[in-house]
């Protein structure tokens, strides 16, 4: 039964992601991942040094997808030149894609990692911080352009930029708590408030 | 060595809370809690039926504290009569207390519970939902009064009310990811955006 090694790695990652999304990272075991992926312990340790290494690979996959989504959103506003329209259209872009599976996977995996101090200490969270910084930089530029360098009293462009990540993650937790979808609605609340700041 | 039973229960809860805040709920074990609290397995199972029961008790403590904080915030604005001032002062109240330990404990415990599907299924998350609903109801009243029943186009008072919980939890995750304090700054961003909606 020869198996393609890359395919096996991907099967392990997909099974691990399902378990982490369902039970949290702390409750996910190597044995559980091996069983759920229908592979073997030997195959697991061929691809991953251990559970922390698996966590790094899971977060790397999601972080790469998030960097890709950011690039796609920036591409989508490239034809626009008016700074206010560029900022508001960027925000609207995510409202439209808020209820996709990727959004939920990303929010949940980040949260699972950030509740485990040892994953923060061993550097797995660094990839999340890199996503935060990329989004902060892109949004800060859009915000500064929209405010023509003069934001309303008290508003700091970087902190307003961070509010996007905050809204995304907070809305995901609200959805998880209540069992209702909240992401699109909360992104919309933020966009309407930013619109009020601009007028 | 006679011990006061209530004091033992409290010692177990405090040790469990420290472990959950540090390592997440999934990685916290009964044996670890017994060791960290300096009690015994007998004492643990005298007070708690198991780990899920312990989780319920931890969340109950934090939820009670959050209900108390809501009541205190409403008390603090009781002398005010002007609806806009009441809403903005209510929001400002939490900015001032954002960097207290209670705020961090609450955010983290809720997040730890919400990443564990089995804690949601066994009803532990119900207490978090009760907190969400209490805050939603109180803030929706304040928002409707401040908008005199006519919110700006597209703004739904309940969803704007939920944005407070969203900001709180999202900011907590941002702090956790970056190792910087973000809660007060993000609550401030929300307050300034609500101010813009009102003017």
PDB file of N, CA, C and O in Angstrom, chain B residues 74-113:
ATOM      1  N   UNK B  74     -24.203  50.236  35.828  1.00  0.00           N
ATOM      2  CA  UNK B  74     -25.518  50.886  35.727  1.00  0.00           C
ATOM      3  C   UNK B  74     -25.736  51.820  36.926  1.00  0.00           C
ATOM      4  O   UNK B  74     -26.278  52.918  36.770  1.00  0.00           O
ATOM      5  N   UNK B  75     -25.291  51.402  38.117  1.00  0.00           N
ATOM      6  CA  UNK B  75     -25.365  52.271  39.302  1.00  0.00           C
ATOM      7  C   UNK B  75     -24.595  53.568  39.073  1.00  0.00           C
ATOM      8  O   UNK B  75     -25.041  54.647  39.450  1.00  0.00           O
ATOM      9  N   UNK B  76     -23.408  53.420  38.437  1.00  0.00           N
ATOM     10  CA  UNK B  76     -22.535  54.591  38.279  1.00  0.00           C
ATOM     11  C   UNK B  76     -23.150  55.651  37.365  1.00  0.00           C
ATOM     12  O   UNK B  76     -22.818  56.830  37.474  1.00  0.00           O
ATOM     13  N   UNK B  77     -24.034  55.224  36.432  1.00  0.00           N
ATOM     14  CA  UNK B  77     -24.656  56.219  35.545  1.00  0.00           C
ATOM     15  C   UNK B  77     -26.057  56.613  36.021  1.00  0.00           C
ATOM     16  O   UNK B  77     -26.714  57.448  35.376  1.00  0.00           O
ATOM     17  N   UNK B  78     -26.492  56.045  37.147  1.00  0.00           N
ATOM     18  CA  UNK B  78     -27.847  56.348  37.639  1.00  0.00           C
ATOM     19  C   UNK B  78     -28.082  57.845  37.857  1.00  0.00           C
ATOM     20  O   UNK B  78     -29.188  58.341  37.579  1.00  0.00           O
ATOM     21  N   UNK B  79     -27.065  58.606  38.318  1.00  0.00           N
ATOM     22  CA  UNK B  79     -27.309  60.046  38.518  1.00  0.00           C
ATOM     23  C   UNK B  79     -27.501  60.817  37.206  1.00  0.00           C
ATOM     24  O   UNK B  79     -28.019  61.938  37.238  1.00  0.00           O
ATOM     25  N   UNK B  80     -27.072  60.235  36.075  1.00  0.00           N
ATOM     26  CA  UNK B  80     -27.173  60.944  34.792  1.00  0.00           C
ATOM     27  C   UNK B  80     -28.569  60.761  34.201  1.00  0.00           C
ATOM     28  O   UNK B  80     -29.145  59.669  34.289  1.00  0.00           O
ATOM     29  N   UNK B  81     -29.085  61.802  33.557  1.00  0.00           N
ATOM     30  CA  UNK B  81     -30.419  61.697  32.960  1.00  0.00           C
ATOM     31  C   UNK B  81     -30.380  61.843  31.434  1.00  0.00           C
ATOM     32  O   UNK B  81     -31.244  61.322  30.743  1.00  0.00           O
ATOM     33  N   UNK B  82     -29.359  62.536  30.905  1.00  0.00           N
ATOM     34  CA  UNK B  82     -29.300  62.777  29.456  1.00  0.00           C
ATOM     35  C   UNK B  82     -28.889  61.464  28.770  1.00  0.00           C
ATOM     36  O   UNK B  82     -27.831  60.901  29.064  1.00  0.00           O
ATOM     37  N   UNK B  83     -29.718  60.934  27.851  1.00  0.00           N
ATOM     38  CA  UNK B  83     -29.499  59.592  27.280  1.00  0.00           C
ATOM     39  C   UNK B  83     -28.142  59.401  26.606  1.00  0.00           C
ATOM     40  O   UNK B  83     -27.534  58.338  26.738  1.00  0.00           O
ATOM     41  N   UNK B  84     -27.657  60.410  25.855  1.00  0.00           N
ATOM     42  CA  UNK B  84     -26.356  60.273  25.198  1.00  0.00           C
ATOM     43  C   UNK B  84     -25.240  60.151  26.233  1.00  0.00           C
ATOM     44  O   UNK B  84     -24.355  59.299  26.128  1.00  0.00           O
ATOM     45  N   UNK B  85     -25.299  61.004  27.262  1.00  0.00           N
ATOM     46  CA  UNK B  85     -24.295  60.964  28.322  1.00  0.00           C
ATOM     47  C   UNK B  85     -24.334  59.626  29.051  1.00  0.00           C
ATOM     48  O   UNK B  85     -23.282  59.068  29.404  1.00  0.00           O
ATOM     49  N   UNK B  86     -25.538  59.086  29.256  1.00  0.00           N
ATOM     50  CA  UNK B  86     -25.658  57.794  29.955  1.00  0.00           C
ATOM     51  C   UNK B  86     -24.957  56.681  29.166  1.00  0.00           C
ATOM     52  O   UNK B  86     -24.192  55.894  29.728  1.00  0.00           O
ATOM     53  N   UNK B  87     -25.183  56.630  27.843  1.00  0.00           N
ATOM     54  CA  UNK B  87     -24.551  55.595  27.023  1.00  0.00           C
ATOM     55  C   UNK B  87     -23.036  55.751  26.993  1.00  0.00           C
ATOM     56  O   UNK B  87     -22.283  54.791  27.228  1.00  0.00           O
ATOM     57  N   UNK B  88     -22.566  56.973  26.727  1.00  0.00           N
ATOM     58  CA  UNK B  88     -21.119  57.179  26.592  1.00  0.00           C
ATOM     59  C   UNK B  88     -20.399  56.986  27.929  1.00  0.00           C
ATOM     60  O   UNK B  88     -19.290  56.457  27.975  1.00  0.00           O
ATOM     61  N   UNK B  89     -21.054  57.386  29.018  1.00  0.00           N
ATOM     62  CA  UNK B  89     -20.429  57.218  30.332  1.00  0.00           C
ATOM     63  C   UNK B  89     -20.399  55.739  30.733  1.00  0.00           C
ATOM     64  O   UNK B  89     -19.441  55.264  31.353  1.00  0.00           O
ATOM     65  N   UNK B  90     -21.436  55.006  30.344  1.00  0.00           N
ATOM     66  CA  UNK B  90     -21.454  53.554  30.571  1.00  0.00           C
ATOM     67  C   UNK B  90     -20.250  52.909  29.876  1.00  0.00           C
ATOM     68  O   UNK B  90     -19.521  52.109  30.471  1.00  0.00           O
ATOM     69  N   UNK B  91     -20.018  53.277  28.614  1.00  0.00           N
ATOM     70  CA  UNK B  91     -18.883  52.709  27.866  1.00  0.00           C
ATOM     71  C   UNK B  91     -17.551  53.129  28.491  1.00  0.00           C
ATOM     72  O   UNK B  91     -16.630  52.318  28.615  1.00  0.00           O
ATOM     73  N   UNK B  92     -17.463  54.389  28.910  1.00  0.00           N
ATOM     74  CA  UNK B  92     -16.215  54.900  29.504  1.00  0.00           C
ATOM     75  C   UNK B  92     -15.890  54.191  30.815  1.00  0.00           C
ATOM     76  O   UNK B  92     -14.718  53.997  31.154  1.00  0.00           O
ATOM     77  N   UNK B  93     -16.936  53.798  31.548  1.00  0.00           N
ATOM     78  CA  UNK B  93     -16.755  53.104  32.828  1.00  0.00           C
ATOM     79  C   UNK B  93     -15.845  51.885  32.662  1.00  0.00           C
ATOM     80  O   UNK B  93     -14.980  51.623  33.495  1.00  0.00           O
ATOM     81  N   UNK B  94     -16.029  51.138  31.559  1.00  0.00           N
ATOM     82  CA  UNK B  94     -15.253  49.904  31.374  1.00  0.00           C
ATOM     83  C   UNK B  94     -13.841  50.165  30.879  1.00  0.00           C
ATOM     84  O   UNK B  94     -12.933  49.382  31.142  1.00  0.00           O
ATOM     85  N   UNK B  95     -13.670  51.275  30.164  1.00  0.00           N
ATOM     86  CA  UNK B  95     -12.312  51.660  29.779  1.00  0.00           C
ATOM     87  C   UNK B  95     -11.445  51.878  31.017  1.00  0.00           C
ATOM     88  O   UNK B  95     -10.290  51.475  31.054  1.00  0.00           O
ATOM     89  N   UNK B  96     -12.037  52.517  32.031  1.00  0.00           N
ATOM     90  CA  UNK B  96     -11.278  52.823  33.243  1.00  0.00           C
ATOM     91  C   UNK B  96     -10.910  51.563  34.011  1.00  0.00           C
ATOM     92  O   UNK B  96      -9.869  51.512  34.664  1.00  0.00           O
ATOM     93  N   UNK B  97     -11.771  50.527  33.953  1.00  0.00           N
ATOM     94  CA  UNK B  97     -11.477  49.311  34.724  1.00  0.00           C
ATOM     95  C   UNK B  97     -10.939  48.187  33.834  1.00  0.00           C
ATOM     96  O   UNK B  97     -10.822  47.048  34.259  1.00  0.00           O
ATOM     97  N   UNK B  98     -10.595  48.528  32.580  1.00  0.00           N
ATOM     98  CA  UNK B  98     -10.232  47.485  31.606  1.00  0.00           C
ATOM     99  C   UNK B  98      -8.984  46.711  31.994  1.00  0.00           C
ATOM    100  O   UNK B  98      -8.867  45.529  31.668  1.00  0.00           O
ATOM    101  N   UNK B  99      -8.066  47.355  32.658  1.00  0.00           N
ATOM    102  CA  UNK B  99      -6.806  46.661  32.904  1.00  0.00           C
ATOM    103  C   UNK B  99      -6.739  45.982  34.268  1.00  0.00           C
ATOM    104  O   UNK B  99      -5.665  45.631  34.743  1.00  0.00           O
ATOM    105  N   UNK B 100      -7.915  45.765  34.882  1.00  0.00           N
ATOM    106  CA  UNK B 100      -7.937  45.017  36.136  1.00  0.00           C
ATOM    107  C   UNK B 100      -7.826  43.527  35.844  1.00  0.00           C
ATOM    108  O   UNK B 100      -8.080  43.068  34.735  1.00  0.00           O
ATOM    109  N   UNK B 101      -7.460  42.781  36.863  1.00  0.00           N
ATOM    110  CA  UNK B 101      -7.284  41.335  36.705  1.00  0.00           C
ATOM    111  C   UNK B 101      -8.608  40.655  36.360  1.00  0.00           C
ATOM    112  O   UNK B 101      -8.663  39.747  35.538  1.00  0.00           O
ATOM    113  N   UNK B 102      -9.705  41.113  36.963  1.00  0.00           N
ATOM    114  CA  UNK B 102     -11.012  40.485  36.722  1.00  0.00           C
ATOM    115  C   UNK B 102     -11.338  40.445  35.239  1.00  0.00           C
ATOM    116  O   UNK B 102     -11.805  39.436  34.715  1.00  0.00           O
ATOM    117  N   UNK B 103     -11.072  41.555  34.555  1.00  0.00           N
ATOM    118  CA  UNK B 103     -11.373  41.624  33.125  1.00  0.00           C
ATOM    119  C   UNK B 103     -10.619  40.533  32.375  1.00  0.00           C
ATOM    120  O   UNK B 103     -11.180  39.827  31.544  1.00  0.00           O
ATOM    121  N   UNK B 104      -9.352  40.369  32.683  1.00  0.00           N
ATOM    122  CA  UNK B 104      -8.556  39.368  31.989  1.00  0.00           C
ATOM    123  C   UNK B 104      -9.022  37.958  32.326  1.00  0.00           C
ATOM    124  O   UNK B 104      -9.172  37.114  31.457  1.00  0.00           O
ATOM    125  N   UNK B 105      -9.301  37.702  33.603  1.00  0.00           N
ATOM    126  CA  UNK B 105      -9.760  36.377  34.017  1.00  0.00           C
ATOM    127  C   UNK B 105     -11.044  36.004  33.303  1.00  0.00           C
ATOM    128  O   UNK B 105     -11.209  34.899  32.820  1.00  0.00           O
ATOM    129  N   UNK B 106     -11.959  36.955  33.267  1.00  0.00           N
ATOM    130  CA  UNK B 106     -13.240  36.696  32.654  1.00  0.00           C
ATOM    131  C   UNK B 106     -13.080  36.364  31.175  1.00  0.00           C
ATOM    132  O   UNK B 106     -13.562  35.342  30.692  1.00  0.00           O
ATOM    133  N   UNK B 107     -12.363  37.211  30.451  1.00  0.00           N
ATOM    134  CA  UNK B 107     -12.159  36.998  29.027  1.00  0.00           C
ATOM    135  C   UNK B 107     -11.550  35.640  28.740  1.00  0.00           C
ATOM    136  O   UNK B 107     -12.018  34.893  27.885  1.00  0.00           O
ATOM    137  N   UNK B 108     -10.529  35.298  29.500  1.00  0.00           N
ATOM    138  CA  UNK B 108      -9.804  34.064  29.225  1.00  0.00           C
ATOM    139  C   UNK B 108     -10.610  32.828  29.567  1.00  0.00           C
ATOM    140  O   UNK B 108     -10.611  31.859  28.827  1.00  0.00           O
ATOM    141  N   UNK B 109     -11.305  32.860  30.699  1.00  0.00           N
ATOM    142  CA  UNK B 109     -12.090  31.689  31.068  1.00  0.00           C
ATOM    143  C   UNK B 109     -13.204  31.430  30.065  1.00  0.00           C
ATOM    144  O   UNK B 109     -13.453  30.293  29.681  1.00  0.00           O
ATOM    145  N   UNK B 110     -13.871  32.472  29.652  1.00  0.00           N
ATOM    146  CA  UNK B 110     -14.925  32.299  28.651  1.00  0.00           C
ATOM    147  C   UNK B 110     -14.354  31.680  27.387  1.00  0.00           C
ATOM    148  O   UNK B 110     -14.933  30.767  26.801  1.00  0.00           O
ATOM    149  N   UNK B 111     -13.211  32.185  26.962  1.00  0.00           N
ATOM    150  CA  UNK B 111     -12.604  31.685  25.734  1.00  0.00           C
ATOM    151  C   UNK B 111     -12.209  30.219  25.878  1.00  0.00           C
ATOM    152  O   UNK B 111     -12.449  29.405  24.994  1.00  0.00           O
ATOM    153  N   UNK B 112     -11.636  29.881  27.033  1.00  0.00           N
ATOM    154  CA  UNK B 112     -11.246  28.485  27.260  1.00  0.00           C
ATOM    155  C   UNK B 112     -12.453  27.565  27.193  1.00  0.00           C
ATOM    156  O   UNK B 112     -12.392  26.466  26.639  1.00  0.00           O
ATOM    157  N   UNK B 113     -13.566  28.005  27.767  1.00  0.00           N
ATOM    158  CA  UNK B 113     -14.782  27.187  27.754  1.00  0.00           C
ATOM    159  C   UNK B 113     -15.328  27.062  26.330  1.00  0.00           C
ATOM    160  O   UNK B 113     -15.718  25.982  25.889  1.00  0.00           O
TER     161      UNK B 113
END
